[in-house]
Amino acid sequence: MKISVIGMGYAGVVTAACLSELGHEVIGYDIDSQRINSLNSFNPQIFEPGLDKLIEKNCNLKRLTFQHIDDSDLNLGEISIITVGTPSDPNGSPNLEYIWKSVEWTTKHLKDNAVLLMRSTVQPGTGDLIESKFCEHQSINYISCPEFLREGEAVKDFFTPDRIIIGGNNSKAVEKVVQMHSGIDSPIIKTKIITAEMIKFASNAFLATKISFINEMAAFCEAWSADVDDVKDGLGLDHRIGKSFLNAGVGFGGSCVPKETRAFTSLASNYGFKSHLLSSVLEVNENQSQIPVRIIQKIFPDMNNVRVGILGMSFKPNTDDIRESPSIKIAQTLSSLGCQVSCFDPISNQKSAEKLGTSVKFETSINNLSQNKNVILLMTPWDSILNTDWEHIYDSMSEPKILFDGRNSLNPETIKNIGFNYVGVGRGISSSDLDSIII
Ligand code: UDX
C-alpha cells in the first residue's frame, strides 16, 4: 500500500519506518525542512534503538522517503496517518492545534475513499468531530488507530503490540487498516471511534494509577521499615495484578502518561464531575518527584551551596526525551533553594541544558559529576550509569556522601558496604536513618 505519515516526531518516524519494513511504500511528511533533510540522510534526530538502521535499510530499498509538506509532488496514498504532537495546555487539557492544522492540510490533498488514520493521542470525541467536519463531505474514511509505543522500545512495540485498536464507522476502511497491519501477529479490537480514543487514554491512566499505587505503598514501607521490592513481588505473583508497572521511584514522566492522566481530570470538570482517583494519582506523582528535595532539606537545614550531582536527565533510560522528567523538576527546585547542582546524562545533556539554562552545570562524565559532591541523585538508571565504579565515585565525593537511588536500581547492601549513606524509595530506610546524618 501507498501510505503517508504526517508529522515526523517520535511516533511518526517509528510508524513510517516500521510500515515500510512491512513492505508498504511510505512517505513521511513534516513542516520542518531541516528534519526532512536529516531523515533523508538516515538521521532520525531522536534516540530510539534500531530506528536509524530501519530508516537506512528502507530508504535504500526506495520504499521509505521523507518530504516537506510544501513539496509540489504530493502523494498521500490510500492511507494518511496523523502523528503530530498533542501537547498539554497549562490547565492540563490537550492542545489540538497541530491536529487541526494537519487534518485540514491532509484532507485537502487526500483522494476520495482514502483513509485518514489518527495515530496521535486525541481526547475522546475528537475523531467524530473531525469525521463530520473534514471527512464526510469528501468521502474520506476516518479511522482511530492509537499507538501504544514506549519510548526506547518503540520499534519492538510496533512489531509486537499487545493489541491493535481500530475505531471506525466504515467497514471497508477498517479492513484496509487491518490489511495495513498484516505481518503483525496481534489481537485486533474493532470498535467505535470514541471507544478507540478512550482505550488509549484509559491505558495510560491505568499505568499511572499502578505506579502511584506502589509509590503510596513505598511511603508505608518507609514508615514500617518494610521492603517495597518484596511487596511488588508479592503483589505481582497474583495473576490479577501482575508485577509490571509496580516499580517504586520518583514517579512517572514522559510525553504521554502524565498528559493523558491529567486530561481525564481536566475533561471531567467539563462534564460536571471530579476525577477523584486520577487527581490523587497525579498528586502522589508530584509528591514523589520531590522526595530528593525533602531528603536534602532534612539533612542540611541550610541548603545553600550544598553540592548535588544528578545522574540521568531523561525521563527514563534509552530515550533522549526529557519531557516531564523528574530530574528536570528536581534540578530546578534544588537550584532555586540554593544548592549547587551539576547534571549528567549520556544522551540528553544538550536538551536538558536548553531547558535549564545556566541555573545548573552540566558535566560530560560521571566521574567529573561526582567530584566533591555531598549528594548524588541517581534519577535515570542508564546501564552506563549503573555499571559505573561506585567505589571511585565514593572516594571522589565529600561528606556526608549520600546516594539517593531514585529508581531502586542498585543493591543497597553493596552500596552501603562501600560506605555511602544510601537512600532508596520504600526500601526500609526510614527517616530516622537520616537523623543520624543531619549536618
Ligand atoms: C507510555 C506507555 O507505556 C505507552 O504505551 C504509550 O504509548 C506512551 O506512554 P512511555 O511514555 O515511553 O510509554 O514510558 P513508560 O515506559 O510507559 O514509562 C512511563 C513513566 O513511568 C516513566 O517515567 C517511568 O520511569 C515510569 N515508571 C514506569 C515507573 O515509575 N514505575 C514503573 O514501574 C514503570
Short mmCIF file of C-alpha atoms and ligand atoms in Angstrom, two decimals:
data_model
loop_
_atom_site.label_atom_id
_atom_site.label_comp_id
_atom_site.label_asym_id
_atom_site.label_seq_id
_atom_site.Cartn_x
_atom_site.Cartn_y
_atom_site.Cartn_z
CA MET A 1 0.00 0.00 0.00
CA LYS A 2 0.95 3.62 -0.56
CA ILE A 3 0.89 5.32 2.86
CA SER A 4 1.74 8.83 4.05
CA VAL A 5 2.64 9.71 7.65
CA ILE A 6 2.14 13.32 8.71
CA GLY A 7 4.41 14.58 11.50
CA MET A 8 7.95 13.23 11.89
CA GLY A 9 8.20 13.21 15.67
CA TYR A 10 8.85 10.23 17.97
CA ALA A 11 5.72 8.29 16.92
CA GLY A 12 5.71 9.42 13.28
CA VAL A 13 9.23 8.38 12.35
CA VAL A 14 8.83 4.98 14.04
CA THR A 15 5.47 4.43 12.31
CA ALA A 16 6.84 5.40 8.87
CA ALA A 17 9.97 3.27 9.20
CA CYS A 18 8.16 0.19 10.56
CA LEU A 19 5.36 0.33 7.96
CA SER A 20 7.98 0.45 5.20
CA GLU A 21 9.67 -2.54 6.85
CA LEU A 22 6.34 -4.37 6.48
CA GLY A 23 6.65 -3.71 2.73
CA HIS A 24 4.44 -0.64 2.31
CA GLU A 25 5.52 2.35 0.22
CA VAL A 26 5.72 5.15 2.78
CA ILE A 27 6.32 8.90 2.58
CA GLY A 28 6.89 10.80 5.80
CA TYR A 29 5.85 14.47 5.73
CA ASP A 30 6.83 17.32 8.04
CA ILE A 31 6.83 21.13 8.12
CA ASP A 32 10.48 21.25 9.22
CA SER A 33 12.77 21.02 6.18
CA GLN A 34 15.87 20.55 8.34
CA ARG A 35 14.24 17.49 9.92
CA ILE A 36 13.27 16.16 6.45
CA ASN A 37 16.85 16.55 5.19
CA SER A 38 18.19 14.86 8.31
CA LEU A 39 15.77 11.94 7.88
CA ASN A 40 16.71 11.53 4.21
CA SER A 41 20.30 11.23 5.46
CA PHE A 42 19.08 8.39 7.73
CA ASN A 43 19.35 10.51 10.91
CA PRO A 44 16.03 10.41 12.84
CA GLN A 45 17.21 13.15 15.29
CA ILE A 46 15.69 11.14 18.12
CA PHE A 47 17.34 8.44 20.21
CA GLU A 48 15.37 5.26 19.55
CA PRO A 49 17.32 1.94 19.44
CA GLY A 50 17.28 0.33 15.99
CA LEU A 51 15.43 3.17 14.25
CA ASP A 52 18.31 4.62 12.25
CA LYS A 53 19.16 1.22 10.72
CA LEU A 54 15.50 0.65 9.80
CA ILE A 55 15.37 4.05 8.09
CA GLU A 56 18.59 3.46 6.17
CA LYS A 57 17.51 -0.02 5.00
CA ASN A 58 14.10 1.06 3.74
CA CYS A 59 15.29 4.32 2.21
CA ASN A 60 17.88 2.31 0.24
CA LEU A 61 15.08 -0.05 -0.83
CA LYS A 62 13.24 3.08 -2.10
CA ARG A 63 10.11 2.27 -0.08
CA LEU A 64 10.65 5.00 2.51
CA THR A 65 11.16 8.68 1.71
CA PHE A 66 10.62 11.95 3.56
CA GLN A 67 9.15 15.11 2.06
CA HIS A 68 8.25 18.64 3.08
CA ILE A 69 4.53 19.39 3.13
CA ASP A 70 5.06 22.24 0.64
CA ASP A 71 6.61 19.94 -1.98
CA SER A 72 4.75 20.01 -5.28
CA ASP A 73 4.64 16.26 -5.95
CA LEU A 74 2.42 15.31 -3.01
CA ASN A 75 1.15 11.74 -2.95
CA LEU A 76 -0.67 10.86 0.25
CA GLY A 77 -1.63 7.37 -0.94
CA GLU A 78 -4.51 5.16 0.23
CA ILE A 79 -3.95 5.80 3.93
CA SER A 80 -2.70 9.02 5.52
CA ILE A 81 -1.61 8.69 9.15
CA ILE A 82 -1.61 11.68 11.51
CA THR A 83 1.20 11.51 14.07
CA VAL A 84 1.60 15.16 15.11
CA GLY A 85 2.09 16.16 18.75
CA THR A 86 -0.73 16.92 21.18
CA PRO A 87 0.94 18.91 24.00
CA SER A 88 -0.94 19.87 27.16
CA ASP A 89 -2.44 23.30 27.71
CA PRO A 90 -1.50 24.91 31.08
CA ASN A 91 -4.78 23.65 32.57
CA GLY A 92 -3.91 20.09 31.55
CA SER A 93 -6.30 19.72 28.63
CA PRO A 94 -4.78 18.50 25.35
CA ASN A 95 -3.82 21.23 22.86
CA LEU A 96 -5.15 20.08 19.47
CA GLU A 97 -3.72 22.98 17.42
CA TYR A 98 -1.36 20.74 15.42
CA ILE A 99 -4.11 18.14 14.94
CA TRP A 100 -6.49 20.62 13.31
CA LYS A 101 -3.76 22.07 11.08
CA SER A 102 -2.52 18.64 9.92
CA VAL A 103 -6.05 17.28 9.38
CA GLU A 104 -7.02 20.34 7.33
CA TRP A 105 -3.88 20.03 5.19
CA THR A 106 -4.19 16.26 4.77
CA THR A 107 -7.87 16.18 3.83
CA LYS A 108 -7.21 18.88 1.22
CA HIS A 109 -4.74 16.57 -0.54
CA LEU A 110 -6.28 13.14 0.06
CA LYS A 111 -8.11 11.33 -2.77
CA ASP A 112 -11.77 10.23 -2.40
CA ASN A 113 -12.29 6.98 -0.45
CA ALA A 114 -8.84 7.29 1.09
CA VAL A 115 -8.39 6.68 4.83
CA LEU A 116 -7.46 9.38 7.32
CA LEU A 117 -5.93 7.40 10.21
CA MET A 118 -5.45 9.19 13.55
CA ARG A 119 -2.49 7.75 15.44
CA SER A 120 -1.87 10.81 17.65
CA THR A 121 -3.50 10.71 21.06
CA VAL A 122 -6.64 12.84 20.95
CA GLN A 123 -9.32 13.23 23.61
CA PRO A 124 -12.43 11.08 23.18
CA GLY A 125 -14.90 12.77 20.85
CA THR A 126 -12.26 14.41 18.64
CA GLY A 127 -12.49 11.78 15.88
CA ASP A 128 -16.24 12.10 15.46
CA LEU A 129 -15.80 15.88 15.18
CA ILE A 130 -13.05 15.52 12.55
CA GLU A 131 -15.11 12.99 10.62
CA SER A 132 -18.13 15.26 10.44
CA LYS A 133 -16.14 18.45 9.76
CA PHE A 134 -13.43 17.27 7.36
CA CYS A 135 -14.23 13.80 6.01
CA GLU A 136 -17.86 13.06 5.31
CA HIS A 137 -18.37 15.60 2.51
CA GLN A 138 -15.19 14.32 0.81
CA SER A 139 -15.95 10.58 1.22
CA ILE A 140 -12.75 10.23 3.20
CA ASN A 141 -12.95 7.49 5.82
CA TYR A 142 -11.81 8.38 9.33
CA ILE A 143 -10.13 5.73 11.46
CA SER A 144 -8.82 6.00 15.04
CA CYS A 145 -5.83 3.66 15.49
CA PRO A 146 -3.89 4.88 18.55
CA GLU A 147 -0.26 3.89 19.14
CA PHE A 148 0.94 2.23 22.36
CA LEU A 149 4.67 2.65 21.68
CA ARG A 150 7.01 3.03 24.67
CA GLU A 151 9.94 5.36 24.09
CA GLY A 152 13.18 3.42 23.99
CA GLU A 153 11.30 0.28 22.88
CA ALA A 154 9.12 1.78 20.14
CA VAL A 155 10.39 -0.34 17.21
CA LYS A 156 9.90 -3.55 19.20
CA ASP A 157 6.48 -2.40 20.40
CA PHE A 158 5.40 -1.62 16.83
CA PHE A 159 6.08 -5.17 15.61
CA THR A 160 4.92 -6.95 18.77
CA PRO A 161 1.99 -4.92 20.15
CA ASP A 162 -0.23 -6.39 22.87
CA ARG A 163 -3.21 -5.30 20.77
CA ILE A 164 -4.26 -3.26 17.76
CA ILE A 165 -7.24 -0.98 18.30
CA ILE A 166 -9.18 0.14 15.21
CA GLY A 167 -12.06 2.57 15.65
CA GLY A 168 -14.14 3.35 12.55
CA ASN A 169 -17.65 3.59 11.09
CA ASN A 170 -16.81 2.27 7.59
CA SER A 171 -16.15 -1.48 7.49
CA LYS A 172 -14.11 -1.30 4.24
CA ALA A 173 -11.83 1.32 5.76
CA VAL A 174 -11.47 -0.77 8.92
CA GLU A 175 -10.47 -3.80 6.83
CA LYS A 176 -7.94 -1.70 4.90
CA VAL A 177 -6.29 -0.78 8.22
CA VAL A 178 -6.35 -4.47 9.23
CA GLN A 179 -4.52 -5.21 5.95
CA MET A 180 -2.01 -2.43 6.68
CA HIS A 181 -1.03 -4.36 9.81
CA SER A 182 -0.63 -7.70 8.01
CA GLY A 183 2.62 -9.27 9.11
CA ILE A 184 1.96 -8.29 12.74
CA ASP A 185 0.54 -11.10 14.89
CA SER A 186 -1.63 -9.38 17.49
CA PRO A 187 -5.25 -9.37 18.74
CA ILE A 188 -7.33 -6.73 16.93
CA ILE A 189 -10.26 -4.90 18.52
CA LYS A 190 -12.64 -3.18 16.09
CA THR A 191 -14.84 -0.64 17.79
CA LYS A 192 -16.37 2.83 17.59
CA ILE A 193 -14.09 5.83 17.08
CA ILE A 194 -14.75 7.32 20.52
CA THR A 195 -14.19 3.97 22.19
CA ALA A 196 -10.80 3.56 20.48
CA GLU A 197 -9.82 7.02 21.74
CA MET A 198 -11.00 6.09 25.23
CA ILE A 199 -8.96 2.86 25.28
CA LYS A 200 -5.77 4.84 24.64
CA PHE A 201 -6.47 7.37 27.39
CA ALA A 202 -7.59 4.72 29.86
CA SER A 203 -4.47 2.59 29.20
CA ASN A 204 -2.09 5.35 30.20
CA ALA A 205 -4.25 6.47 33.12
CA PHE A 206 -4.27 2.90 34.44
CA LEU A 207 -0.47 2.64 34.13
CA ALA A 208 -0.21 5.90 36.05
CA THR A 209 -2.54 4.52 38.72
CA LYS A 210 -0.43 1.38 39.19
CA ILE A 211 2.72 3.49 39.57
CA SER A 212 1.18 5.88 42.09
CA PHE A 213 -0.30 2.94 43.98
CA ILE A 214 3.11 1.31 44.50
CA ASN A 215 4.62 4.69 45.36
CA GLU A 216 1.99 5.15 48.06
CA MET A 217 2.84 1.67 49.34
CA ALA A 218 6.51 2.77 49.34
CA ALA A 219 5.63 5.56 51.77
CA PHE A 220 4.14 2.96 54.12
CA CYS A 221 7.25 0.79 53.67
CA GLU A 222 9.41 3.73 54.79
CA ALA A 223 7.19 4.21 57.86
CA TRP A 224 7.20 0.50 58.74
CA SER A 225 10.73 -0.35 57.51
CA ALA A 226 9.23 -2.86 55.07
CA ASP A 227 10.71 -3.53 51.60
CA VAL A 228 8.69 -2.28 48.64
CA ASP A 229 10.53 -4.55 46.19
CA ASP A 230 9.28 -7.62 48.05
CA VAL A 231 5.82 -6.03 48.22
CA LYS A 232 5.95 -5.69 44.42
CA ASP A 233 6.94 -9.34 44.01
CA GLY A 234 4.26 -10.48 46.46
CA LEU A 235 1.56 -8.47 44.70
CA GLY A 236 2.81 -9.28 41.20
CA LEU A 237 2.55 -13.04 41.59
CA ASP A 238 -1.20 -12.60 41.77
CA HIS A 239 -2.17 -13.07 38.11
CA ARG A 240 -4.94 -10.49 38.56
CA ILE A 241 -2.37 -7.84 39.50
CA GLY A 242 0.83 -8.62 37.55
CA LYS A 243 4.18 -7.13 38.53
CA SER A 244 4.73 -4.70 35.66
CA PHE A 245 4.50 -1.00 36.41
CA LEU A 246 4.85 -1.67 40.15
CA ASN A 247 8.38 -0.27 40.45
CA ALA A 248 8.53 2.42 43.13
CA GLY A 249 10.59 5.51 42.45
CA VAL A 250 10.49 9.24 41.82
CA GLY A 251 7.32 8.91 39.73
CA PHE A 252 6.22 8.85 36.12
CA GLY A 253 7.24 11.36 33.45
CA GLY A 254 7.34 11.38 29.67
CA SER A 255 5.14 12.90 26.99
CA CYS A 256 2.12 10.62 27.40
CA VAL A 257 1.35 9.04 30.79
CA PRO A 258 1.20 12.36 32.70
CA LYS A 259 -0.62 14.12 29.85
CA GLU A 260 -3.41 11.58 29.35
CA THR A 261 -3.93 11.20 33.08
CA ARG A 262 -4.16 14.98 33.52
CA ALA A 263 -6.51 15.21 30.53
CA PHE A 264 -9.06 12.99 32.27
CA THR A 265 -9.04 15.26 35.32
CA SER A 266 -9.48 18.42 33.27
CA LEU A 267 -12.09 16.83 30.94
CA ALA A 268 -14.10 15.55 33.92
CA SER A 269 -14.75 19.10 35.02
CA ASN A 270 -16.16 19.81 31.53
CA TYR A 271 -18.86 17.23 32.31
CA GLY A 272 -19.55 18.46 35.81
CA PHE A 273 -17.79 15.86 37.91
CA LYS A 274 -14.37 15.41 39.57
CA SER A 275 -11.99 12.58 38.73
CA HIS A 276 -11.11 11.87 42.36
CA LEU A 277 -8.93 8.80 41.72
CA LEU A 278 -6.82 10.26 38.90
CA SER A 279 -6.46 13.59 40.68
CA SER A 280 -4.93 11.65 43.58
CA VAL A 281 -2.73 9.65 41.20
CA LEU A 282 -1.29 12.92 39.90
CA GLU A 283 -0.92 14.33 43.42
CA VAL A 284 1.02 11.26 44.57
CA ASN A 285 3.21 11.55 41.49
CA GLU A 286 4.01 15.22 42.05
CA ASN A 287 4.86 14.45 45.66
CA GLN A 288 7.10 11.58 44.60
CA SER A 289 9.25 13.75 42.37
CA GLN A 290 10.10 15.97 45.36
CA ILE A 291 11.45 13.16 47.59
CA PRO A 292 15.12 14.11 46.99
CA VAL A 293 14.36 17.71 48.00
CA ARG A 294 12.85 16.55 51.30
CA ILE A 295 15.84 14.31 52.00
CA ILE A 296 18.34 17.13 51.41
CA GLN A 297 16.23 19.62 53.41
CA LYS A 298 16.16 17.15 56.33
CA ILE A 299 19.93 16.63 56.34
CA PHE A 300 21.05 20.18 55.52
CA PRO A 301 19.00 22.74 57.47
CA ASP A 302 20.92 25.33 55.45
CA MET A 303 20.75 24.16 51.80
CA ASN A 304 22.87 26.99 50.47
CA ASN A 305 25.81 25.67 48.49
CA VAL A 306 25.06 22.03 49.19
CA ARG A 307 26.74 20.32 46.25
CA VAL A 308 24.38 17.94 44.43
CA GLY A 309 25.08 15.76 41.38
CA ILE A 310 22.13 14.46 39.32
CA LEU A 311 22.78 11.28 37.34
CA GLY A 312 20.34 10.91 34.42
CA MET A 313 18.12 13.69 32.99
CA SER A 314 15.86 11.86 30.51
CA PHE A 315 12.54 10.70 31.96
CA LYS A 316 13.68 7.08 31.68
CA PRO A 317 16.66 5.19 30.20
CA ASN A 318 17.12 4.55 26.44
CA THR A 319 15.48 7.78 25.36
CA ASP A 320 16.64 11.38 24.96
CA ASP A 321 13.19 12.68 25.92
CA ILE A 322 13.21 14.99 28.95
CA ARG A 323 9.51 15.91 28.84
CA GLU A 324 8.08 15.89 32.38
CA SER A 325 11.27 14.25 33.60
CA PRO A 326 11.54 14.19 37.44
CA SER A 327 15.25 15.05 37.00
CA ILE A 328 14.42 18.37 35.37
CA LYS A 329 11.93 19.24 38.13
CA ILE A 330 14.46 18.34 40.84
CA ALA A 331 17.29 20.31 39.22
CA GLN A 332 15.06 23.41 39.05
CA THR A 333 13.84 23.06 42.65
CA LEU A 334 17.25 22.39 44.23
CA SER A 335 18.88 25.21 42.29
CA SER A 336 16.15 27.63 43.41
CA LEU A 337 16.77 26.54 47.03
CA GLY A 338 20.45 27.50 46.79
CA CYS A 339 22.09 24.16 46.07
CA GLN A 340 24.98 23.94 43.62
CA VAL A 341 23.55 21.49 41.07
CA SER A 342 25.53 19.57 38.44
CA CYS A 343 23.90 17.19 35.94
CA PHE A 344 24.97 14.35 33.68
CA ASP A 345 23.09 12.29 31.10
CA PRO A 346 24.69 10.02 28.49
CA ILE A 347 22.38 11.33 25.73
CA SER A 348 20.24 14.30 26.76
CA ASN A 349 22.72 16.76 28.29
CA GLN A 350 22.17 19.23 25.45
CA LYS A 351 18.35 19.08 25.55
CA SER A 352 18.49 19.47 29.35
CA ALA A 353 20.86 22.44 29.13
CA GLU A 354 18.50 24.15 26.66
CA LYS A 355 15.69 23.63 29.20
CA LEU A 356 17.58 24.53 32.39
CA GLY A 357 19.89 27.26 31.12
CA THR A 358 22.66 28.44 33.42
CA SER A 359 20.85 27.52 36.66
CA VAL A 360 22.79 24.24 36.73
CA LYS A 361 26.13 22.93 35.47
CA PHE A 362 26.50 20.04 33.03
CA GLU A 363 29.28 17.51 33.17
CA THR A 364 30.41 15.22 30.37
CA SER A 365 31.26 12.26 32.60
CA ILE A 366 30.04 10.56 35.77
CA ASN A 367 33.46 10.96 37.37
CA ASN A 368 33.51 14.72 36.76
CA LEU A 369 29.95 14.95 38.08
CA SER A 370 30.76 13.17 41.36
CA GLN A 371 33.80 15.35 42.22
CA ASN A 372 33.37 16.87 45.69
CA LYS A 373 29.59 16.36 45.77
CA ASN A 374 27.79 15.98 49.10
CA VAL A 375 24.82 14.22 47.47
CA ILE A 376 24.38 12.14 44.31
CA LEU A 377 20.84 11.61 42.97
CA LEU A 378 20.59 8.56 40.70
CA MET A 379 17.44 9.57 38.81
CA THR A 380 17.64 7.72 35.46
CA PRO A 381 19.16 4.23 35.59
CA TRP A 382 21.00 4.11 32.27
CA ASP A 383 23.13 0.92 32.14
CA SER A 384 26.25 3.08 31.68
CA ILE A 385 25.41 4.80 34.98
CA LEU A 386 24.51 1.65 36.92
CA ASN A 387 27.75 -0.04 35.83
CA THR A 388 29.98 2.82 36.97
CA ASP A 389 32.76 2.28 39.55
CA TRP A 390 30.83 3.24 42.68
CA GLU A 391 33.92 2.94 44.89
CA HIS A 392 35.64 5.57 42.75
CA ILE A 393 32.52 7.74 42.96
CA TYR A 394 32.51 7.36 46.75
CA ASP A 395 36.17 8.36 47.04
CA SER A 396 35.62 11.49 44.92
CA MET A 397 32.66 12.78 46.95
CA SER A 398 32.59 14.96 50.09
CA GLU A 399 30.78 14.11 53.34
CA PRO A 400 28.12 13.04 54.05
CA LYS A 401 28.33 11.13 50.69
CA ILE A 402 24.61 10.50 50.30
CA LEU A 403 23.46 8.37 47.36
CA PHE A 404 19.72 8.61 46.57
CA ASP A 405 18.57 5.72 44.37
CA GLY A 406 15.53 7.24 42.64
CA ARG A 407 14.54 4.06 40.81
CA ASN A 408 15.70 1.46 43.39
CA SER A 409 18.16 0.24 40.75
CA LEU A 410 21.15 -0.52 42.99
CA ASN A 411 21.78 -3.20 45.62
CA PRO A 412 21.52 -1.34 48.96
CA GLU A 413 23.92 -3.67 50.81
CA THR A 414 26.63 -3.36 48.13
CA ILE A 415 26.36 0.39 48.15
CA LYS A 416 26.25 0.69 51.96
CA ASN A 417 29.31 -1.59 52.24
CA ILE A 418 31.27 0.88 50.11
CA GLY A 419 30.43 3.49 52.74
CA PHE A 420 27.65 5.55 51.12
CA ASN A 421 24.71 6.84 53.10
CA TYR A 422 22.23 5.04 50.84
CA VAL A 423 18.59 6.11 50.50
CA GLY A 424 16.12 4.31 48.21
CA VAL A 425 12.34 4.63 47.78
CA GLY A 426 10.42 2.39 50.16
CA ARG A 427 13.41 0.19 50.87
CA GLY A 428 13.13 0.21 54.63
CA ILE A 429 15.40 3.18 55.18
CA SER A 430 13.10 5.19 57.40
CA SER A 431 13.55 8.88 58.05
CA SER A 432 15.14 8.03 61.42
CA ASP A 433 18.13 6.68 59.47
CA LEU A 434 18.59 10.17 58.12
CA ASP A 435 18.53 11.70 61.63
CA SER A 436 21.96 10.23 62.26
CA ILE A 437 23.49 12.18 59.39
CA ILE A 438 21.95 15.60 59.88
CA ILE A 439 24.75 18.15 59.34
C1 UDX B 1 3.93 5.20 27.77
C2 UDX B 1 3.10 3.93 27.58
O1 UDX B 1 3.78 2.81 28.18
C3 UDX B 1 2.93 3.68 26.07
O2 UDX B 1 2.11 2.53 25.88
C4 UDX B 1 2.29 4.91 25.43
O3 UDX B 1 2.13 4.73 24.04
C5 UDX B 1 3.15 6.13 25.68
O4 UDX B 1 3.34 6.32 27.09
P1 UDX B 1 6.46 5.90 27.69
O5 UDX B 1 5.96 7.28 27.93
O6 UDX B 1 7.53 5.68 26.70
O7 UDX B 1 5.20 4.94 27.25
O8 UDX B 1 7.02 5.40 29.09
P2 UDX B 1 6.79 4.14 30.02
O9 UDX B 1 7.83 3.14 29.74
O10 UDX B 1 5.37 3.74 30.00
O11 UDX B 1 7.10 4.79 31.47
C6 UDX B 1 6.32 5.94 31.82
C7 UDX B 1 6.89 6.52 33.11
O12 UDX B 1 6.57 5.66 34.22
C8 UDX B 1 8.42 6.67 33.13
O13 UDX B 1 8.74 7.89 33.76
C9 UDX B 1 8.88 5.51 34.01
O14 UDX B 1 10.08 5.81 34.70
C10 UDX B 1 7.70 5.40 34.98
N1 UDX B 1 7.56 4.07 35.58
C11 UDX B 1 7.33 3.03 34.76
C12 UDX B 1 7.58 3.93 36.96
O15 UDX B 1 7.78 4.90 37.69
N2 UDX B 1 7.38 2.70 37.50
C13 UDX B 1 7.17 1.60 36.72
O16 UDX B 1 7.02 0.51 37.27
C14 UDX B 1 7.15 1.77 35.30
#
